[in-house]
GROMACS .gro file of C-alpha atoms in nm:
model
  314
    1MET     CA    1   7.001   9.027   6.206
    2TYR     CA    2   6.712   8.793   6.281
    3ASN     CA    3   6.904   8.603   6.550
    4VAL     CA    4   7.042   8.924   6.700
    5THR     CA    5   6.691   9.069   6.732
    6LEU     CA    6   6.564   8.753   6.902
    7THR     CA    7   6.860   8.756   7.141
    8VAL     CA    8   6.795   9.117   7.245
    9LEU     CA    9   6.425   9.048   7.299
   10LYS     CA   10   6.503   8.739   7.506
   11ARG     CA   11   6.738   8.936   7.729
   12ILE     CA   12   6.467   9.194   7.791
   13MET     CA   13   6.219   8.916   7.872
   14ASP     CA   14   6.460   8.750   8.118
   15ASP     CA   15   6.590   9.070   8.276
   16PRO     CA   16   6.417   9.118   8.614
   17SER     CA   17   6.516   9.486   8.616
   18SER     CA   18   6.309   9.553   8.303
   19LYS     CA   19   5.967   9.706   8.351
   20TYR     CA   20   5.666   9.480   8.333
   21THR     CA   21   5.537   9.659   8.022
   22GLN     CA   22   5.876   9.626   7.851
   23ARG     CA   23   5.890   9.253   7.921
   24GLY     CA   24   5.532   9.216   7.798
   25ASP     CA   25   5.604   9.402   7.474
   26ALA     CA   26   5.922   9.202   7.421
   27TYR     CA   27   5.734   8.876   7.478
   28ALA     CA   28   5.466   8.973   7.223
   29VAL     CA   29   5.720   9.078   6.960
   30TYR     CA   30   5.927   8.765   7.022
   31GLY     CA   31   5.620   8.548   6.965
   32ASN     CA   32   5.542   8.724   6.638
   33LEU     CA   33   5.899   8.694   6.514
   34LYS     CA   34   5.897   8.321   6.584
   35SER     CA   35   5.576   8.265   6.386
   36PHE     CA   36   5.579   8.111   6.038
   37GLU     CA   37   5.347   8.381   5.904
   38PHE     CA   38   5.589   8.658   6.003
   39VAL     CA   39   5.882   8.481   5.837
   40PHE     CA   40   5.670   8.417   5.526
   41ILE     CA   41   5.565   8.783   5.495
   42LEU     CA   42   5.920   8.902   5.567
   43HIS     CA   43   6.060   8.690   5.282
   44LEU     CA   44   5.781   8.804   5.051
   45MET     CA   45   5.856   9.169   5.127
   46LYS     CA   46   6.225   9.105   5.060
   47GLU     CA   47   6.149   8.955   4.718
   48ILE     CA   48   5.908   9.231   4.613
   49MET     CA   49   6.126   9.516   4.735
   50GLY     CA   50   6.432   9.360   4.575
   51LYS     CA   51   6.261   9.322   4.237
   52THR     CA   52   6.128   9.680   4.240
   53ASP     CA   53   6.422   9.855   4.408
   54THR     CA   54   6.591   9.956   4.081
   55LEU     CA   55   6.266  10.111   3.956
   56SER     CA   56   6.210  10.285   4.289
   57GLN     CA   57   6.560  10.434   4.289
   58ALA     CA   58   6.523  10.548   3.928
   59LEU     CA   59   6.192  10.724   3.995
   60GLN     CA   60   6.331  10.908   4.298
   61LYS     CA   61   6.610  11.073   4.101
   62LYS     CA   62   6.560  11.443   4.044
   63SER     CA   63   6.689  11.417   3.687
   64GLN     CA   64   6.514  11.130   3.513
   65ASP     CA   65   6.607  10.944   3.196
   66ILE     CA   66   6.269  10.870   3.037
   67LEU     CA   67   6.388  10.573   2.832
   68ASN     CA   68   6.554  10.419   3.135
   69ALA     CA   69   6.238  10.473   3.343
   70MET     CA   70   6.026  10.296   3.080
   71ASP     CA   71   6.269  10.004   3.072
   72GLN     CA   72   6.266   9.976   3.450
   73VAL     CA   73   5.884   9.976   3.464
   74ALA     CA   74   5.864   9.699   3.204
   75THR     CA   75   6.138   9.501   3.379
   76ALA     CA   76   5.966   9.528   3.718
   77LYS     CA   77   5.635   9.408   3.571
   78VAL     CA   78   5.795   9.106   3.403
   79SER     CA   79   5.999   9.019   3.712
   80LEU     CA   80   5.696   9.028   3.945
   81ASP     CA   81   5.476   8.842   3.697
   82THR     CA   82   5.738   8.567   3.649
   83PHE     CA   83   5.781   8.535   4.024
   84ARG     CA   84   5.403   8.510   4.065
   85ASN     CA   85   5.361   8.236   3.806
   86THR     CA   86   5.669   8.021   3.860
   87GLY     CA   87   5.830   8.125   4.188
   88TRP     CA   88   5.602   7.969   4.449
   89ASP     CA   89   5.778   7.634   4.496
   90LYS     CA   90   6.126   7.784   4.526
   91PHE     CA   91   5.997   8.062   4.752
   92LEU     CA   92   5.825   7.819   4.991
   93GLU     CA   93   6.138   7.604   4.994
   94ASP     CA   94   6.351   7.904   5.098
   95VAL     CA   95   6.105   8.007   5.370
   96THR     CA   96   6.090   7.652   5.506
   97PHE     CA   97   6.471   7.625   5.510
   98PHE     CA   98   6.495   7.955   5.701
   99CYS     CA   99   6.236   7.837   5.956
  100GLU     CA  100   6.411   7.505   6.013
  101LYS     CA  101   6.742   7.684   6.058
  102HIS     CA  102   6.598   7.919   6.323
  103GLN     CA  103   6.367   7.669   6.497
  104VAL     CA  104   6.043   7.822   6.369
  105THR     CA  105   5.751   7.579   6.351
  106VAL     CA  106   5.641   7.508   5.992
  107PRO     CA  107   5.271   7.418   5.958
  108ASP     CA  108   5.149   7.124   5.751
  109MET     CA  109   5.033   7.285   5.427
  110ASP     CA  110   4.762   7.020   5.378
  111SER     CA  111   4.606   7.077   5.722
  112PRO     CA  112   4.301   7.305   5.772
  113TYR     CA  113   4.406   7.664   5.828
  114VAL     CA  114   4.358   7.797   6.181
  115SER     CA  115   4.412   8.166   6.243
  116THR     CA  116   4.609   8.274   6.546
  117THR     CA  117   4.467   8.629   6.543
  118TYR     CA  118   4.090   8.572   6.545
  119ARG     CA  119   3.834   8.303   6.619
  120PRO     CA  120   3.812   8.066   6.322
  121ARG     CA  121   3.496   8.081   6.113
  122LYS     CA  122   3.314   7.785   5.965
  123ASN     CA  123   3.451   7.857   5.618
  124ASP     CA  124   3.807   7.848   5.752
  125LEU     CA  125   3.780   7.473   5.802
  126HIS     CA  126   3.767   7.429   5.424
  127VAL     CA  127   4.087   7.632   5.372
  128THR     CA  128   4.426   7.466   5.409
  129PHE     CA  129   4.745   7.636   5.520
  130GLY     CA  130   4.879   7.586   5.168
  131HIS     CA  131   4.581   7.765   5.012
  132TYR     CA  132   4.597   8.049   5.265
  133TYR     CA  133   4.966   8.121   5.219
  134ARG     CA  134   4.965   8.075   4.842
  135ALA     CA  135   4.633   8.234   4.741
  136ASP     CA  136   4.554   8.480   5.021
  137LEU     CA  137   4.907   8.606   5.082
  138PHE     CA  138   5.148   8.519   4.800
  139LEU     CA  139   4.927   8.562   4.492
  140SER     CA  140   4.710   8.835   4.641
  141THR     CA  141   5.008   9.053   4.736
  142LEU     CA  142   5.177   9.015   4.398
  143ASP     CA  143   4.850   9.084   4.215
  144LYS     CA  144   4.812   9.408   4.411
  145GLN     CA  145   5.167   9.512   4.325
  146LEU     CA  146   5.113   9.439   3.955
  147HIS     CA  147   4.778   9.620   3.961
  148GLU     CA  148   4.943   9.923   4.119
  149LEU     CA  149   5.215   9.930   3.852
  150ASN     CA  150   4.961   9.887   3.571
  151SER     CA  151   4.736  10.162   3.706
  152ARG     CA  152   5.022  10.402   3.775
  153PHE     CA  153   5.192  10.328   3.442
  154SER     CA  154   4.892  10.267   3.218
  155GLU     CA  155   4.896  10.250   2.837
  156HIS     CA  156   4.807  10.620   2.833
  157THR     CA  157   5.107  10.704   3.052
  158MET     CA  158   5.342  10.474   2.862
  159GLU     CA  159   5.236  10.633   2.533
  160LEU     CA  160   5.312  10.974   2.678
  161LEU     CA  161   5.656  10.859   2.792
  162SER     CA  162   5.722  10.687   2.460
  163LEU     CA  163   5.641  11.001   2.261
  164SER     CA  164   5.848  11.209   2.502
  165ALA     CA  165   6.147  10.982   2.444
  166SER     CA  166   6.146  11.086   2.077
  167LEU     CA  167   6.313  11.410   2.182
  168ALA     CA  168   6.583  11.229   2.380
  169SER     CA  169   6.757  11.069   2.081
  170LYS     CA  170   7.028  11.200   1.851
  171GLU     CA  171   6.774  11.237   1.570
  172ILE     CA  172   6.445  11.395   1.677
  173ASN     CA  173   6.125  11.231   1.554
  174VAL     CA  174   5.934  11.541   1.446
  175GLU     CA  175   5.601  11.364   1.396
  176ASP     CA  176   5.605  11.208   1.743
  177ILE     CA  177   5.686  11.537   1.915
  178CYS     CA  178   5.412  11.720   1.725
  179LEU     CA  179   5.168  11.442   1.818
  180LEU     CA  180   5.281  11.467   2.180
  181VAL     CA  181   5.211  11.841   2.192
  182GLU     CA  182   4.875  11.802   2.018
  183ARG     CA  183   4.751  11.528   2.253
  184TYR     CA  184   4.898  11.616   2.589
  185TYR     CA  185   4.991  11.984   2.585
  186PRO     CA  186   4.716  12.156   2.381
  187GLY     CA  187   4.685  12.437   2.636
  188ASP     CA  188   5.057  12.518   2.630
  189PHE     CA  189   5.081  12.588   2.256
  190THR     CA  190   4.858  12.784   2.023
  191GLU     CA  191   4.777  12.646   1.679
  192GLN     CA  192   5.027  12.885   1.523
  193GLU     CA  193   5.296  12.779   1.772
  194ARG     CA  194   5.236  12.411   1.693
  195ILE     CA  195   5.301  12.484   1.326
  196GLY     CA  196   5.614  12.679   1.417
  197LEU     CA  197   5.731  12.396   1.643
  198GLN     CA  198   5.735  12.153   1.351
  199TYR     CA  199   5.970  12.376   1.151
  200GLN     CA  200   6.192  12.444   1.454
  201LEU     CA  201   6.229  12.069   1.512
  202GLU     CA  202   6.319  12.009   1.146
  203ASN     CA  203   6.580  12.287   1.155
  204LEU     CA  204   6.721  12.161   1.486
  205ASN     CA  205   6.756  11.812   1.339
  206ILE     CA  206   6.969  11.953   1.058
  207GLU     CA  207   7.178  12.166   1.292
  208MET     CA  208   7.241  11.872   1.529
  209LYS     CA  209   7.414  11.693   1.240
  210ASN     CA  210   7.629  11.990   1.138
  211ASN     CA  211   7.699  12.173   1.465
  212ILE     CA  212   7.976  12.008   1.670
  213ARG     CA  213   7.836  12.126   2.005
  214LEU     CA  214   7.490  11.993   1.924
  215SER     CA  215   7.602  11.670   1.760
  216GLY     CA  216   7.719  11.523   2.091
  217VAL     CA  217   7.378  11.559   2.257
  218SER     CA  218   7.230  11.217   2.338
  219ASN     CA  219   6.964  11.285   2.602
  220LEU     CA  220   6.699  11.539   2.688
  221PRO     CA  221   6.869  11.716   2.983
  222ASP     CA  222   7.183  11.768   2.775
  223LEU     CA  223   6.977  11.906   2.486
  224CYS     CA  224   6.806  12.157   2.714
  225LYS     CA  225   7.140  12.254   2.870
  226THR     CA  226   7.314  12.287   2.532
  227LEU     CA  227   7.040  12.512   2.396
  228VAL     CA  228   7.111  12.751   2.683
  229GLU     CA  229   7.491  12.730   2.658
  230THR     CA  230   7.493  12.790   2.281
  231GLN     CA  231   7.241  13.075   2.319
  232LYS     CA  232   7.000  12.893   2.087
  233ARG     CA  233   6.725  12.886   2.346
  234GLU     CA  234   6.563  13.193   2.191
  235THR     CA  235   6.607  13.061   1.838
  236TYR     CA  236   6.440  12.733   1.928
  237ASN     CA  237   6.214  12.875   2.197
  238LEU     CA  238   5.928  12.634   2.122
  239VAL     CA  239   6.160  12.332   2.136
  240ASP     CA  240   6.297  12.462   2.465
  241ARG     CA  241   5.942  12.482   2.601
  242VAL     CA  242   5.871  12.122   2.503
  243CYS     CA  243   6.196  12.011   2.668
  244ARG     CA  244   6.099  12.174   2.996
  245LEU     CA  245   5.749  12.027   2.991
  246ILE     CA  246   5.885  11.677   2.929
  247LEU     CA  247   6.157  11.708   3.193
  248THR     CA  248   5.895  11.809   3.449
  249LEU     CA  249   5.679  11.503   3.377
  250PRO     CA  250   5.874  11.205   3.519
  251VAL     CA  251   5.999  11.373   3.835
  252SER     CA  252   5.680  11.548   3.948
  253THR     CA  253   5.545  11.241   4.128
  254ALA     CA  254   5.879  11.165   4.292
  255THR     CA  255   5.913  11.529   4.403
  256THR     CA  256   5.572  11.510   4.568
  257GLU     CA  257   5.668  11.185   4.741
  258ARG     CA  258   5.991  11.343   4.871
  259ALA     CA  259   5.795  11.642   5.000
  260PHE     CA  260   5.553  11.424   5.197
  261SER     CA  261   5.840  11.214   5.332
  262ALA     CA  262   6.015  11.529   5.450
  263MET     CA  263   5.692  11.655   5.606
  264LYS     CA  264   5.673  11.344   5.826
  265ILE     CA  265   6.022  11.421   5.955
  266PHE     CA  266   5.988  11.797   5.980
  267LYS     CA  267   5.639  11.836   6.126
  268THR     CA  268   5.680  11.670   6.463
  269ARG     CA  269   5.443  11.704   6.755
  270LEU     CA  270   5.639  12.009   6.872
  271ARG     CA  271   5.568  12.184   6.541
  272ASN     CA  272   5.207  12.079   6.484
  273LYS     CA  273   5.078  12.425   6.572
  274MET     CA  274   5.275  12.607   6.303
  275SER     CA  275   5.076  12.773   6.026
  276ASP     CA  276   5.057  12.616   5.680
  277GLU     CA  277   5.244  12.908   5.523
  278TYR     CA  278   5.531  12.886   5.771
  279LEU     CA  279   5.543  12.507   5.730
  280ALA     CA  280   5.554  12.538   5.349
  281ASP     CA  281   5.835  12.795   5.363
  282SER     CA  282   6.035  12.581   5.604
  283LEU     CA  283   5.983  12.267   5.396
  284VAL     CA  284   6.113  12.435   5.081
  285ILE     CA  285   6.442  12.508   5.256
  286TYR     CA  286   6.455  12.158   5.406
  287ILE     CA  287   6.373  11.970   5.084
  288GLU     CA  288   6.585  12.180   4.849
  289LYS     CA  289   6.898  12.172   5.064
  290GLU     CA  290   7.134  12.189   4.766
  291ILE     CA  291   6.983  12.517   4.650
  292ALA     CA  292   6.957  12.658   5.003
  293GLU     CA  293   7.330  12.606   5.059
  294ASN     CA  294   7.400  12.874   4.798
  295PHE     CA  295   7.209  13.139   4.995
  296ASP     CA  296   7.407  13.397   5.189
  297SER     CA  297   7.256  13.472   5.531
  298ASN     CA  298   7.387  13.831   5.530
  299SER     CA  299   7.226  13.909   5.193
  300ILE     CA  300   6.894  13.774   5.320
  301ILE     CA  301   6.918  13.992   5.632
  302ASP     CA  302   7.003  14.299   5.421
  303GLU     CA  303   6.710  14.237   5.188
  304PHE     CA  304   6.475  14.188   5.482
  305LYS     CA  305   6.603  14.510   5.638
  306ASP     CA  306   6.545  14.708   5.317
  307LEU     CA  307   6.178  14.607   5.300
  308LYS     CA  308   6.089  14.853   5.576
  309GLY     CA  309   6.231  15.016   5.885
  310ARG     CA  310   6.296  14.798   6.189
  311ARG     CA  311   6.304  14.891   6.555
  312ALA     CA  312   6.577  14.642   6.632
  313GLU     CA  313   6.916  14.654   6.465
  314LEU     CA  314   6.964  14.363   6.222
   0.00000   0.00000   0.00000
């Protein structure tokens, strides 16, 4: 892919029929692609995205396994931290090999660093290429990634996920679920309901051992689904409420991210003048395509027609 891109750019640069601006842009991009710094950053991005891809894919799923999400967060942290502490030599070796293979000039890491994007300052003369690429790019980027993971998945968040996972096992930990409700959902349950929840959890634990349909439940989504199918949702209404609150937790952030990603696609320059309400309505249909496919256009037209009289025939 790297060689193909360079070949295309070179053809544009050498093609006399290309516009002057196109040749100029191609020349600038070609120069950047042939720089050691670009290759270095490209390889660093590849490593970071590769080590966090499994976590990213897991968090984007609409139905999330809490235990799996916790494992993926911990794995991503360890992987990035190990790469930060012990991966520099191997990483630099791979980057250097790539540069030599594609005729990209490799700077002397012991020489004073000279920037190609701005006029060098006096302090730059005391910084070597090795220090710049290792400290200012390699370590700094990985530290930011680790900081982002630690801030997004703090001890507070991990405790919440850990307590939530107590409801996703074959035997429910009653104490953990009651502690979860007391700490994180005090506004969703009254004091009397919290007492009732404890007894519902104890009874559900017993029934999960004796009831064949409940005994096969091994995760939270299945538990919530089985409570509905067996018509025990009303019997264990407080447990059902906890299930729904916990299931909402891990996917709320990913849902928001998907909405903003869709907005970038949907709200083009041609649609910038649409009202917020119309945009929101349109985005709901665009984002929730699976649900929208079940809608019947004729039933929507009939319902719209019944709201009030229309001059035009629908």
